Amino acid sequence: MRFLRRVRDDLSSGENLEIYVTALLSLTLAALGALDVAGGKVLAAATLATLALLAGGLLGSRRQVAELAAEVRARAAGDISAEDFFSGDKPELVQQVRGARDISIVGVTLARTLRNSIDELERRAVAGSVIRIALIDPAGTAPAEAARRSTVPHRPEVYQNRLRTSIDLLRELLENPGVRDRVEVRFLPFVPAFGLVLLDPRRPGGIIHP
């Protein structure tokens, strides 16, 4: 029964169709041959068609594996920047920040992350939460390195502009006398390979966002 349920689920979702078609054709050919219903030429042609279908499925799988391997190698080699890889919006992040007492954020420019969460970070700091933020140093070589790893290799000013926005937000945050001792900002002299948001990482139920 479990096997039948798996077959039903695969067929309804369109997965592994070439495997089921190949198996069905193989069983049909075996039955036709055993019953001597079809001649040798028909069976030979049908067998070749079945092998072609199976080969096509294998080629598709190999292509997907090759594409995935190429993407992993590109990320490992730094061809895809951490800013690009981790730039997706996380709508649940602000909601999760609201209850955190220990907040650590590290990334390249953090432009989007800070823009979306700066108001909540200020509220958490006023409430007594500890906040640590690390992003690349705008005065060093990190912006140029970040640009080199991205789609704008000759335009470090793109990252410098993003950093300027983030720094302005952080400056406004630190100007609040109620949060100054609760917020710590550090500049990285290198481009981090990945970004992280850690919410209460030492407590049960802590959350880590890549």
PDB file of N, CA and C in Angstrom, residues 32-134:
ATOM      1  N   LEU A  32       3.999  -9.063 -24.266  1.00  0.00           N
ATOM      2  CA  LEU A  32       3.788  -9.308 -25.688  1.00  0.00           C
ATOM      3  C   LEU A  32       4.719 -10.392 -26.207  1.00  0.00           C
ATOM      4  N   GLY A  33       5.974 -10.348 -25.703  1.00  0.00           N
ATOM      5  CA  GLY A  33       6.916 -11.372 -26.132  1.00  0.00           C
ATOM      6  C   GLY A  33       6.555 -12.742 -25.613  1.00  0.00           C
ATOM      7  N   ALA A  34       6.109 -12.802 -24.360  1.00  0.00           N
ATOM      8  CA  ALA A  34       5.757 -14.097 -23.775  1.00  0.00           C
ATOM      9  C   ALA A  34       4.536 -14.693 -24.444  1.00  0.00           C
ATOM     10  N   LEU A  35       3.592 -13.864 -24.835  1.00  0.00           N
ATOM     11  CA  LEU A  35       2.368 -14.346 -25.471  1.00  0.00           C
ATOM     12  C   LEU A  35       2.516 -14.490 -26.975  1.00  0.00           C
ATOM     13  N   ASP A  36       3.675 -14.109 -27.494  1.00  0.00           N
ATOM     14  CA  ASP A  36       3.951 -14.194 -28.923  1.00  0.00           C
ATOM     15  C   ASP A  36       2.925 -13.412 -29.742  1.00  0.00           C
ATOM     16  N   VAL A  37       2.551 -12.255 -29.173  1.00  0.00           N
ATOM     17  CA  VAL A  37       1.564 -11.414 -29.844  1.00  0.00           C
ATOM     18  C   VAL A  37       2.225 -10.508 -30.883  1.00  0.00           C
ATOM     19  N   ALA A  38       3.395  -9.991 -30.561  1.00  0.00           N
ATOM     20  CA  ALA A  38       4.101  -9.075 -31.454  1.00  0.00           C
ATOM     21  C   ALA A  38       5.311  -9.771 -32.042  1.00  0.00           C
ATOM     22  N   GLY A  39       5.661  -9.377 -33.265  1.00  0.00           N
ATOM     23  CA  GLY A  39       6.809  -9.957 -33.922  1.00  0.00           C
ATOM     24  C   GLY A  39       8.117  -9.376 -33.407  1.00  0.00           C
ATOM     25  N   GLY A  40       9.191  -9.963 -33.882  1.00  0.00           N
ATOM     26  CA  GLY A  40      10.513  -9.534 -33.426  1.00  0.00           C
ATOM     27  C   GLY A  40      10.835  -8.104 -33.781  1.00  0.00           C
ATOM     28  N   LYS A  41      10.453  -7.649 -34.983  1.00  0.00           N
ATOM     29  CA  LYS A  41      10.745  -6.282 -35.381  1.00  0.00           C
ATOM     30  C   LYS A  41      10.006  -5.273 -34.502  1.00  0.00           C
ATOM     31  N   VAL A  42       8.763  -5.586 -34.196  1.00  0.00           N
ATOM     32  CA  VAL A  42       7.983  -4.679 -33.343  1.00  0.00           C
ATOM     33  C   VAL A  42       8.582  -4.599 -31.955  1.00  0.00           C
ATOM     34  N   LEU A  43       8.943  -5.752 -31.410  1.00  0.00           N
ATOM     35  CA  LEU A  43       9.537  -5.777 -30.073  1.00  0.00           C
ATOM     36  C   LEU A  43      10.878  -5.056 -30.057  1.00  0.00           C
ATOM     37  N   ALA A  44      11.674  -5.245 -31.107  1.00  0.00           N
ATOM     38  CA  ALA A  44      12.974  -4.582 -31.162  1.00  0.00           C
ATOM     39  C   ALA A  44      12.811  -3.062 -31.224  1.00  0.00           C
ATOM     40  N   ALA A  45      11.875  -2.592 -32.063  1.00  0.00           N
ATOM     41  CA  ALA A  45      11.645  -1.151 -32.165  1.00  0.00           C
ATOM     42  C   ALA A  45      11.123  -0.579 -30.855  1.00  0.00           C
ATOM     43  N   ALA A  46      10.204  -1.303 -30.223  1.00  0.00           N
ATOM     44  CA  ALA A  46       9.661  -0.825 -28.951  1.00  0.00           C
ATOM     45  C   ALA A  46      10.732  -0.823 -27.869  1.00  0.00           C
ATOM     46  N   THR A  47      11.614  -1.813 -27.909  1.00  0.00           N
ATOM     47  CA  THR A  47      12.700  -1.866 -26.930  1.00  0.00           C
ATOM     48  C   THR A  47      13.634  -0.678 -27.098  1.00  0.00           C
ATOM     49  N   LEU A  48      13.965  -0.344 -28.334  1.00  0.00           N
ATOM     50  CA  LEU A  48      14.821   0.820 -28.584  1.00  0.00           C
ATOM     51  C   LEU A  48      14.155   2.111 -28.128  1.00  0.00           C
ATOM     52  N   ALA A  49      12.851   2.212 -28.361  1.00  0.00           N
ATOM     53  CA  ALA A  49      12.135   3.407 -27.909  1.00  0.00           C
ATOM     54  C   ALA A  49      12.158   3.518 -26.387  1.00  0.00           C
ATOM     55  N   THR A  50      12.015   2.384 -25.717  1.00  0.00           N
ATOM     56  CA  THR A  50      12.063   2.384 -24.248  1.00  0.00           C
ATOM     57  C   THR A  50      13.435   2.808 -23.750  1.00  0.00           C
ATOM     58  N   LEU A  51      14.485   2.283 -24.376  1.00  0.00           N
ATOM     59  CA  LEU A  51      15.845   2.661 -23.981  1.00  0.00           C
ATOM     60  C   LEU A  51      16.103   4.147 -24.231  1.00  0.00           C
ATOM     61  N   ALA A  52      15.548   4.656 -25.341  1.00  0.00           N
ATOM     62  CA  ALA A  52      15.711   6.085 -25.627  1.00  0.00           C
ATOM     63  C   ALA A  52      15.027   6.937 -24.560  1.00  0.00           C
ATOM     64  N   LEU A  53      13.839   6.522 -24.141  1.00  0.00           N
ATOM     65  CA  LEU A  53      13.121   7.244 -23.095  1.00  0.00           C
ATOM     66  C   LEU A  53      13.899   7.221 -21.794  1.00  0.00           C
ATOM     67  N   LEU A  54      14.446   6.069 -21.452  1.00  0.00           N
ATOM     68  CA  LEU A  54      15.233   5.954 -20.226  1.00  0.00           C
ATOM     69  C   LEU A  54      16.482   6.817 -20.308  1.00  0.00           C
ATOM     70  N   ALA A  55      17.136   6.824 -21.461  1.00  0.00           N
ATOM     71  CA  ALA A  55      18.343   7.640 -21.629  1.00  0.00           C
ATOM     72  C   ALA A  55      18.019   9.121 -21.495  1.00  0.00           C
ATOM     73  N   GLY A  56      16.865   9.533 -22.049  1.00  0.00           N
ATOM     74  CA  GLY A  56      16.474  10.933 -21.921  1.00  0.00           C
ATOM     75  C   GLY A  56      16.271  11.342 -20.475  1.00  0.00           C
ATOM     76  N   GLY A  57      15.642  10.454 -19.688  1.00  0.00           N
ATOM     77  CA  GLY A  57      15.461  10.746 -18.268  1.00  0.00           C
ATOM     78  C   GLY A  57      16.777  10.857 -17.532  1.00  0.00           C
ATOM     79  N   LEU A  58      17.729   9.967 -17.861  1.00  0.00           N
ATOM     80  CA  LEU A  58      19.041  10.008 -17.223  1.00  0.00           C
ATOM     81  C   LEU A  58      19.797  11.278 -17.586  1.00  0.00           C
ATOM     82  N   LEU A  59      19.701  11.695 -18.854  1.00  0.00           N
ATOM     83  CA  LEU A  59      20.365  12.924 -19.262  1.00  0.00           C
ATOM     84  C   LEU A  59      19.808  14.140 -18.526  1.00  0.00           C
ATOM     85  N   GLY A  60      18.481  14.165 -18.354  1.00  0.00           N
ATOM     86  CA  GLY A  60      17.881  15.267 -17.617  1.00  0.00           C
ATOM     87  C   GLY A  60      18.369  15.323 -16.175  1.00  0.00           C
ATOM     88  N   SER A  61      18.466  14.153 -15.534  1.00  0.00           N
ATOM     89  CA  SER A  61      18.941  14.104 -14.155  1.00  0.00           C
ATOM     90  C   SER A  61      20.392  14.540 -14.067  1.00  0.00           C
ATOM     91  N   ARG A  62      21.214  14.073 -15.013  1.00  0.00           N
ATOM     92  CA  ARG A  62      22.625  14.461 -15.001  1.00  0.00           C
ATOM     93  C   ARG A  62      22.786  15.957 -15.222  1.00  0.00           C
ATOM     94  N   ARG A  63      21.960  16.538 -16.095  1.00  0.00           N
ATOM     95  CA  ARG A  63      22.049  17.967 -16.336  1.00  0.00           C
ATOM     96  C   ARG A  63      21.708  18.753 -15.072  1.00  0.00           C
ATOM     97  N   GLN A  64      20.677  18.315 -14.359  1.00  0.00           N
ATOM     98  CA  GLN A  64      20.309  18.998 -13.122  1.00  0.00           C
ATOM     99  C   GLN A  64      21.427  18.902 -12.089  1.00  0.00           C
ATOM    100  N   VAL A  65      22.041  17.711 -11.980  1.00  0.00           N
ATOM    101  CA  VAL A  65      23.146  17.536 -11.038  1.00  0.00           C
ATOM    102  C   VAL A  65      24.331  18.414 -11.431  1.00  0.00           C
ATOM    103  N   ALA A  66      24.623  18.469 -12.743  1.00  0.00           N
ATOM    104  CA  ALA A  66      25.741  19.287 -13.208  1.00  0.00           C
ATOM    105  C   ALA A  66      25.502  20.768 -12.932  1.00  0.00           C
ATOM    106  N   GLU A  67      24.273  21.234 -13.161  1.00  0.00           N
ATOM    107  CA  GLU A  67      23.952  22.638 -12.895  1.00  0.00           C
ATOM    108  C   GLU A  67      24.084  22.957 -11.408  1.00  0.00           C
ATOM    109  N   LEU A  68      23.600  22.033 -10.560  1.00  0.00           N
ATOM    110  CA  LEU A  68      23.710  22.247  -9.125  1.00  0.00           C
ATOM    111  C   LEU A  68      25.169  22.266  -8.687  1.00  0.00           C
ATOM    112  N   ALA A  69      25.980  21.341  -9.230  1.00  0.00           N
ATOM    113  CA  ALA A  69      27.394  21.301  -8.877  1.00  0.00           C
ATOM    114  C   ALA A  69      28.103  22.576  -9.313  1.00  0.00           C
ATOM    115  N   ALA A  70      27.761  23.081 -10.518  1.00  0.00           N
ATOM    116  CA  ALA A  70      28.376  24.313 -10.998  1.00  0.00           C
ATOM    117  C   ALA A  70      28.016  25.496 -10.107  1.00  0.00           C
ATOM    118  N   GLU A  71      26.758  25.540  -9.653  1.00  0.00           N
ATOM    119  CA  GLU A  71      26.328  26.630  -8.767  1.00  0.00           C
ATOM    120  C   GLU A  71      27.050  26.569  -7.432  1.00  0.00           C
ATOM    121  N   VAL A  72      27.200  25.345  -6.884  1.00  0.00           N
ATOM    122  CA  VAL A  72      27.906  25.191  -5.614  1.00  0.00           C
ATOM    123  C   VAL A  72      29.355  25.605  -5.759  1.00  0.00           C
ATOM    124  N   ARG A  73      30.001  25.202  -6.882  1.00  0.00           N
ATOM    125  CA  ARG A  73      31.396  25.589  -7.093  1.00  0.00           C
ATOM    126  C   ARG A  73      31.539  27.091  -7.229  1.00  0.00           C
ATOM    127  N   ALA A  74      30.570  27.724  -7.919  1.00  0.00           N
ATOM    128  CA  ALA A  74      30.639  29.171  -8.082  1.00  0.00           C
ATOM    129  C   ALA A  74      30.531  29.877  -6.748  1.00  0.00           C
ATOM    130  N   ARG A  75      29.633  29.385  -5.882  1.00  0.00           N
ATOM    131  CA  ARG A  75      29.493  30.011  -4.558  1.00  0.00           C
ATOM    132  C   ARG A  75      30.732  29.782  -3.719  1.00  0.00           C
ATOM    133  N   ALA A  76      31.293  28.574  -3.819  1.00  0.00           N
ATOM    134  CA  ALA A  76      32.503  28.282  -3.042  1.00  0.00           C
ATOM    135  C   ALA A  76      33.667  29.129  -3.506  1.00  0.00           C
ATOM    136  N   ALA A  77      33.703  29.452  -4.808  1.00  0.00           N
ATOM    137  CA  ALA A  77      34.795  30.255  -5.346  1.00  0.00           C
ATOM    138  C   ALA A  77      34.558  31.749  -5.176  1.00  0.00           C
ATOM    139  N   GLY A  78      33.398  32.121  -4.664  1.00  0.00           N
ATOM    140  CA  GLY A  78      33.119  33.534  -4.449  1.00  0.00           C
ATOM    141  C   GLY A  78      32.563  34.246  -5.661  1.00  0.00           C
ATOM    142  N   ASP A  79      32.169  33.492  -6.730  1.00  0.00           N
ATOM    143  CA  ASP A  79      31.633  34.136  -7.915  1.00  0.00           C
ATOM    144  C   ASP A  79      30.273  34.749  -7.655  1.00  0.00           C
ATOM    145  N   ILE A  80      29.551  34.226  -6.674  1.00  0.00           N
ATOM    146  CA  ILE A  80      28.259  34.799  -6.282  1.00  0.00           C
ATOM    147  C   ILE A  80      28.438  35.455  -4.921  1.00  0.00           C
ATOM    148  N   SER A  81      28.142  36.729  -4.839  1.00  0.00           N
ATOM    149  CA  SER A  81      28.419  37.450  -3.609  1.00  0.00           C
ATOM    150  C   SER A  81      27.440  37.073  -2.507  1.00  0.00           C
ATOM    151  N   ALA A  82      27.911  37.242  -1.291  1.00  0.00           N
ATOM    152  CA  ALA A  82      27.024  37.009  -0.149  1.00  0.00           C
ATOM    153  C   ALA A  82      25.848  37.962  -0.184  1.00  0.00           C
ATOM    154  N   GLU A  83      26.076  39.187  -0.673  1.00  0.00           N
ATOM    155  CA  GLU A  83      24.997  40.168  -0.766  1.00  0.00           C
ATOM    156  C   GLU A  83      23.905  39.672  -1.700  1.00  0.00           C
ATOM    157  N   ASP A  84      24.302  39.077  -2.847  1.00  0.00           N
ATOM    158  CA  ASP A  84      23.321  38.584  -3.797  1.00  0.00           C
ATOM    159  C   ASP A  84      22.635  37.332  -3.288  1.00  0.00           C
ATOM    160  N   PHE A  85      23.415  36.445  -2.662  1.00  0.00           N
ATOM    161  CA  PHE A  85      22.855  35.170  -2.243  1.00  0.00           C
ATOM    162  C   PHE A  85      21.878  35.329  -1.087  1.00  0.00           C
ATOM    163  N   PHE A  86      22.132  36.280  -0.193  1.00  0.00           N
ATOM    164  CA  PHE A  86      21.308  36.432   1.001  1.00  0.00           C
ATOM    165  C   PHE A  86      20.462  37.698   0.968  1.00  0.00           C
ATOM    166  N   SER A  87      20.116  38.157  -0.237  1.00  0.00           N
ATOM    167  CA  SER A  87      19.398  39.430  -0.336  1.00  0.00           C
ATOM    168  C   SER A  87      17.883  39.275  -0.309  1.00  0.00           C
ATOM    169  N   GLY A  88      17.396  38.049  -0.219  1.00  0.00           N
ATOM    170  CA  GLY A  88      15.947  37.857  -0.232  1.00  0.00           C
ATOM    171  C   GLY A  88      15.279  38.431   1.006  1.00  0.00           C
ATOM    172  N   ASP A  89      14.094  38.962   0.807  1.00  0.00           N
ATOM    173  CA  ASP A  89      13.341  39.495   1.941  1.00  0.00           C
ATOM    174  C   ASP A  89      12.933  38.373   2.886  1.00  0.00           C
ATOM    175  N   LYS A  90      12.915  38.676   4.179  1.00  0.00           N
ATOM    176  CA  LYS A  90      12.485  37.718   5.198  1.00  0.00           C
ATOM    177  C   LYS A  90      11.370  38.390   5.999  1.00  0.00           C
ATOM    178  N   PRO A  91      10.150  38.309   5.523  1.00  0.00           N
ATOM    179  CA  PRO A  91       9.056  39.045   6.174  1.00  0.00           C
ATOM    180  C   PRO A  91       8.828  38.636   7.607  1.00  0.00           C
ATOM    181  N   GLU A  92       9.223  37.414   7.979  1.00  0.00           N
ATOM    182  CA  GLU A  92       9.012  36.972   9.350  1.00  0.00           C
ATOM    183  C   GLU A  92      10.074  37.487  10.309  1.00  0.00           C
ATOM    184  N   LEU A  93      11.152  38.073   9.778  1.00  0.00           N
ATOM    185  CA  LEU A  93      12.273  38.470  10.620  1.00  0.00           C
ATOM    186  C   LEU A  93      11.875  39.542  11.629  1.00  0.00           C
ATOM    187  N   VAL A  94      11.177  40.576  11.178  1.00  0.00           N
ATOM    188  CA  VAL A  94      10.805  41.664  12.086  1.00  0.00           C
ATOM    189  C   VAL A  94       9.938  41.137  13.219  1.00  0.00           C
ATOM    190  N   GLN A  95       9.028  40.247  12.900  1.00  0.00           N
ATOM    191  CA  GLN A  95       8.166  39.668  13.932  1.00  0.00           C
ATOM    192  C   GLN A  95       8.987  38.897  14.959  1.00  0.00           C
ATOM    193  N   GLN A  96      10.000  38.183  14.498  1.00  0.00           N
ATOM    194  CA  GLN A  96      10.834  37.399  15.416  1.00  0.00           C
ATOM    195  C   GLN A  96      11.759  38.285  16.238  1.00  0.00           C
ATOM    196  N   VAL A  97      12.174  39.413  15.675  1.00  0.00           N
ATOM    197  CA  VAL A  97      13.038  40.341  16.414  1.00  0.00           C
ATOM    198  C   VAL A  97      12.303  40.914  17.616  1.00  0.00           C
ATOM    199  N   ARG A  98      10.998  41.043  17.527  1.00  0.00           N
ATOM    200  CA  ARG A  98      10.229  41.721  18.576  1.00  0.00           C
ATOM    201  C   ARG A  98      10.353  41.056  19.935  1.00  0.00           C
ATOM    202  N   GLY A  99      10.614  39.782  19.972  1.00  0.00           N
ATOM    203  CA  GLY A  99      10.726  39.126  21.262  1.00  0.00           C
ATOM    204  C   GLY A  99      12.139  38.763  21.652  1.00  0.00           C
ATOM    205  N   ALA A 100      13.138  39.195  20.860  1.00  0.00           N
ATOM    206  CA  ALA A 100      14.528  38.783  21.109  1.00  0.00           C
ATOM    207  C   ALA A 100      15.205  39.697  22.122  1.00  0.00           C
ATOM    208  N   ARG A 101      16.048  39.084  22.945  1.00  0.00           N
ATOM    209  CA  ARG A 101      16.823  39.830  23.932  1.00  0.00           C
ATOM    210  C   ARG A 101      18.292  39.967  23.531  1.00  0.00           C
ATOM    211  N   ASP A 102      18.734  39.096  22.639  1.00  0.00           N
ATOM    212  CA  ASP A 102      20.123  39.094  22.181  1.00  0.00           C
ATOM    213  C   ASP A 102      20.091  38.994  20.657  1.00  0.00           C
ATOM    214  N   ILE A 103      20.496  40.071  19.977  1.00  0.00           N
ATOM    215  CA  ILE A 103      20.367  40.151  18.530  1.00  0.00           C
ATOM    216  C   ILE A 103      21.737  40.428  17.923  1.00  0.00           C
ATOM    217  N   SER A 104      22.175  39.551  17.015  1.00  0.00           N
ATOM    218  CA  SER A 104      23.445  39.746  16.308  1.00  0.00           C
ATOM    219  C   SER A 104      23.178  39.666  14.815  1.00  0.00           C
ATOM    220  N   ILE A 105      23.704  40.634  14.074  1.00  0.00           N
ATOM    221  CA  ILE A 105      23.499  40.690  12.626  1.00  0.00           C
ATOM    222  C   ILE A 105      24.843  40.939  11.960  1.00  0.00           C
ATOM    223  N   VAL A 106      25.178  40.112  10.982  1.00  0.00           N
ATOM    224  CA  VAL A 106      26.419  40.286  10.222  1.00  0.00           C
ATOM    225  C   VAL A 106      26.103  40.110   8.748  1.00  0.00           C
ATOM    226  N   GLY A 107      26.719  40.954   7.914  1.00  0.00           N
ATOM    227  CA  GLY A 107      26.483  40.868   6.485  1.00  0.00           C
ATOM    228  C   GLY A 107      27.390  41.812   5.729  1.00  0.00           C
ATOM    229  N   VAL A 108      27.103  42.007   4.461  1.00  0.00           N
ATOM    230  CA  VAL A 108      27.942  42.846   3.606  1.00  0.00           C
ATOM    231  C   VAL A 108      27.613  44.317   3.834  1.00  0.00           C
ATOM    232  N   THR A 109      26.457  44.759   3.371  1.00  0.00           N
ATOM    233  CA  THR A 109      26.032  46.141   3.613  1.00  0.00           C
ATOM    234  C   THR A 109      24.830  46.224   4.534  1.00  0.00           C
ATOM    235  N   LEU A 110      24.038  45.147   4.613  1.00  0.00           N
ATOM    236  CA  LEU A 110      22.848  45.089   5.470  1.00  0.00           C
ATOM    237  C   LEU A 110      21.838  46.169   5.124  1.00  0.00           C
ATOM    238  N   ALA A 111      21.899  46.691   3.911  1.00  0.00           N
ATOM    239  CA  ALA A 111      21.015  47.805   3.553  1.00  0.00           C
ATOM    240  C   ALA A 111      19.547  47.417   3.681  1.00  0.00           C
ATOM    241  N   ARG A 112      19.173  46.295   3.115  1.00  0.00           N
ATOM    242  CA  ARG A 112      17.771  45.895   3.162  1.00  0.00           C
ATOM    243  C   ARG A 112      17.372  45.444   4.562  1.00  0.00           C
ATOM    244  N   THR A 113      18.227  44.689   5.213  1.00  0.00           N
ATOM    245  CA  THR A 113      17.911  44.187   6.547  1.00  0.00           C
ATOM    246  C   THR A 113      17.682  45.332   7.525  1.00  0.00           C
ATOM    247  N   LEU A 114      18.575  46.310   7.510  1.00  0.00           N
ATOM    248  CA  LEU A 114      18.433  47.435   8.430  1.00  0.00           C
ATOM    249  C   LEU A 114      17.240  48.308   8.060  1.00  0.00           C
ATOM    250  N   ARG A 115      17.019  48.502   6.788  1.00  0.00           N
ATOM    251  CA  ARG A 115      15.880  49.322   6.375  1.00  0.00           C
ATOM    252  C   ARG A 115      14.562  48.725   6.860  1.00  0.00           C
ATOM    253  N   ASN A 116      14.474  47.408   6.807  1.00  0.00           N
ATOM    254  CA  ASN A 116      13.221  46.752   7.197  1.00  0.00           C
ATOM    255  C   ASN A 116      13.057  46.611   8.706  1.00  0.00           C
ATOM    256  N   SER A 117      14.160  46.608   9.438  1.00  0.00           N
ATOM    257  CA  SER A 117      14.062  46.263  10.859  1.00  0.00           C
ATOM    258  C   SER A 117      14.569  47.342  11.805  1.00  0.00           C
ATOM    259  N   ILE A 118      15.014  48.488  11.307  1.00  0.00           N
ATOM    260  CA  ILE A 118      15.657  49.476  12.178  1.00  0.00           C
ATOM    261  C   ILE A 118      14.714  49.979  13.273  1.00  0.00           C
ATOM    262  N   ASP A 119      13.450  50.183  12.963  1.00  0.00           N
ATOM    263  CA  ASP A 119      12.515  50.679  13.985  1.00  0.00           C
ATOM    264  C   ASP A 119      12.348  49.649  15.096  1.00  0.00           C
ATOM    265  N   GLU A 120      12.234  48.387  14.719  1.00  0.00           N
ATOM    266  CA  GLU A 120      12.074  47.352  15.737  1.00  0.00           C
ATOM    267  C   GLU A 120      13.357  47.156  16.535  1.00  0.00           C
ATOM    268  N   LEU A 121      14.508  47.313  15.882  1.00  0.00           N
ATOM    269  CA  LEU A 121      15.777  47.211  16.604  1.00  0.00           C
ATOM    270  C   LEU A 121      15.882  48.321  17.651  1.00  0.00           C
ATOM    271  N   GLU A 122      15.427  49.504  17.288  1.00  0.00           N
ATOM    272  CA  GLU A 122      15.454  50.600  18.265  1.00  0.00           C
ATOM    273  C   GLU A 122      14.540  50.300  19.444  1.00  0.00           C
ATOM    274  N   ARG A 123      13.363  49.779  19.178  1.00  0.00           N
ATOM    275  CA  ARG A 123      12.452  49.436  20.271  1.00  0.00           C
ATOM    276  C   ARG A 123      13.042  48.353  21.161  1.00  0.00           C
ATOM    277  N   ARG A 124      13.699  47.380  20.559  1.00  0.00           N
ATOM    278  CA  ARG A 124      14.294  46.304  21.363  1.00  0.00           C
ATOM    279  C   ARG A 124      15.439  46.839  22.218  1.00  0.00           C
ATOM    280  N   ALA A 125      16.241  47.730  21.657  1.00  0.00           N
ATOM    281  CA  ALA A 125      17.345  48.288  22.433  1.00  0.00           C
ATOM    282  C   ALA A 125      16.827  49.116  23.603  1.00  0.00           C
ATOM    283  N   VAL A 126      15.803  49.918  23.376  1.00  0.00           N
ATOM    284  CA  VAL A 126      15.208  50.704  24.458  1.00  0.00           C
ATOM    285  C   VAL A 126      14.646  49.788  25.536  1.00  0.00           C
ATOM    286  N   ALA A 127      14.144  48.630  25.136  1.00  0.00           N
ATOM    287  CA  ALA A 127      13.583  47.668  26.091  1.00  0.00           C
ATOM    288  C   ALA A 127      14.660  46.870  26.819  1.00  0.00           C
ATOM    289  N   GLY A 128      15.933  47.066  26.447  1.00  0.00           N
ATOM    290  CA  GLY A 128      17.018  46.388  27.155  1.00  0.00           C
ATOM    291  C   GLY A 128      17.712  45.288  26.394  1.00  0.00           C
ATOM    292  N   SER A 129      17.326  45.039  25.159  1.00  0.00           N
ATOM    293  CA  SER A 129      17.983  43.994  24.375  1.00  0.00           C
ATOM    294  C   SER A 129      19.384  44.432  23.969  1.00  0.00           C
ATOM    295  N   VAL A 130      20.269  43.465  23.827  1.00  0.00           N
ATOM    296  CA  VAL A 130      21.641  43.722  23.365  1.00  0.00           C
ATOM    297  C   VAL A 130      21.687  43.469  21.862  1.00  0.00           C
ATOM    298  N   ILE A 131      22.229  44.425  21.125  1.00  0.00           N
ATOM    299  CA  ILE A 131      22.257  44.333  19.665  1.00  0.00           C
ATOM    300  C   ILE A 131      23.695  44.508  19.183  1.00  0.00           C
ATOM    301  N   ARG A 132      24.153  43.567  18.372  1.00  0.00           N
ATOM    302  CA  ARG A 132      25.498  43.632  17.774  1.00  0.00           C
ATOM    303  C   ARG A 132      25.342  43.576  16.258  1.00  0.00           C
ATOM    304  N   ILE A 133      25.995  44.503  15.566  1.00  0.00           N
ATOM    305  CA  ILE A 133      25.876  44.598  14.121  1.00  0.00           C
ATOM    306  C   ILE A 133      27.268  44.695  13.516  1.00  0.00           C
ATOM    307  N   ALA A 134      27.528  43.905  12.476  1.00  0.00           N
ATOM    308  CA  ALA A 134      28.812  43.941  11.777  1.00  0.00           C
ATOM    309  C   ALA A 134      28.569  43.985  10.281  1.00  0.00           C
TER     310      ALA A 134
END
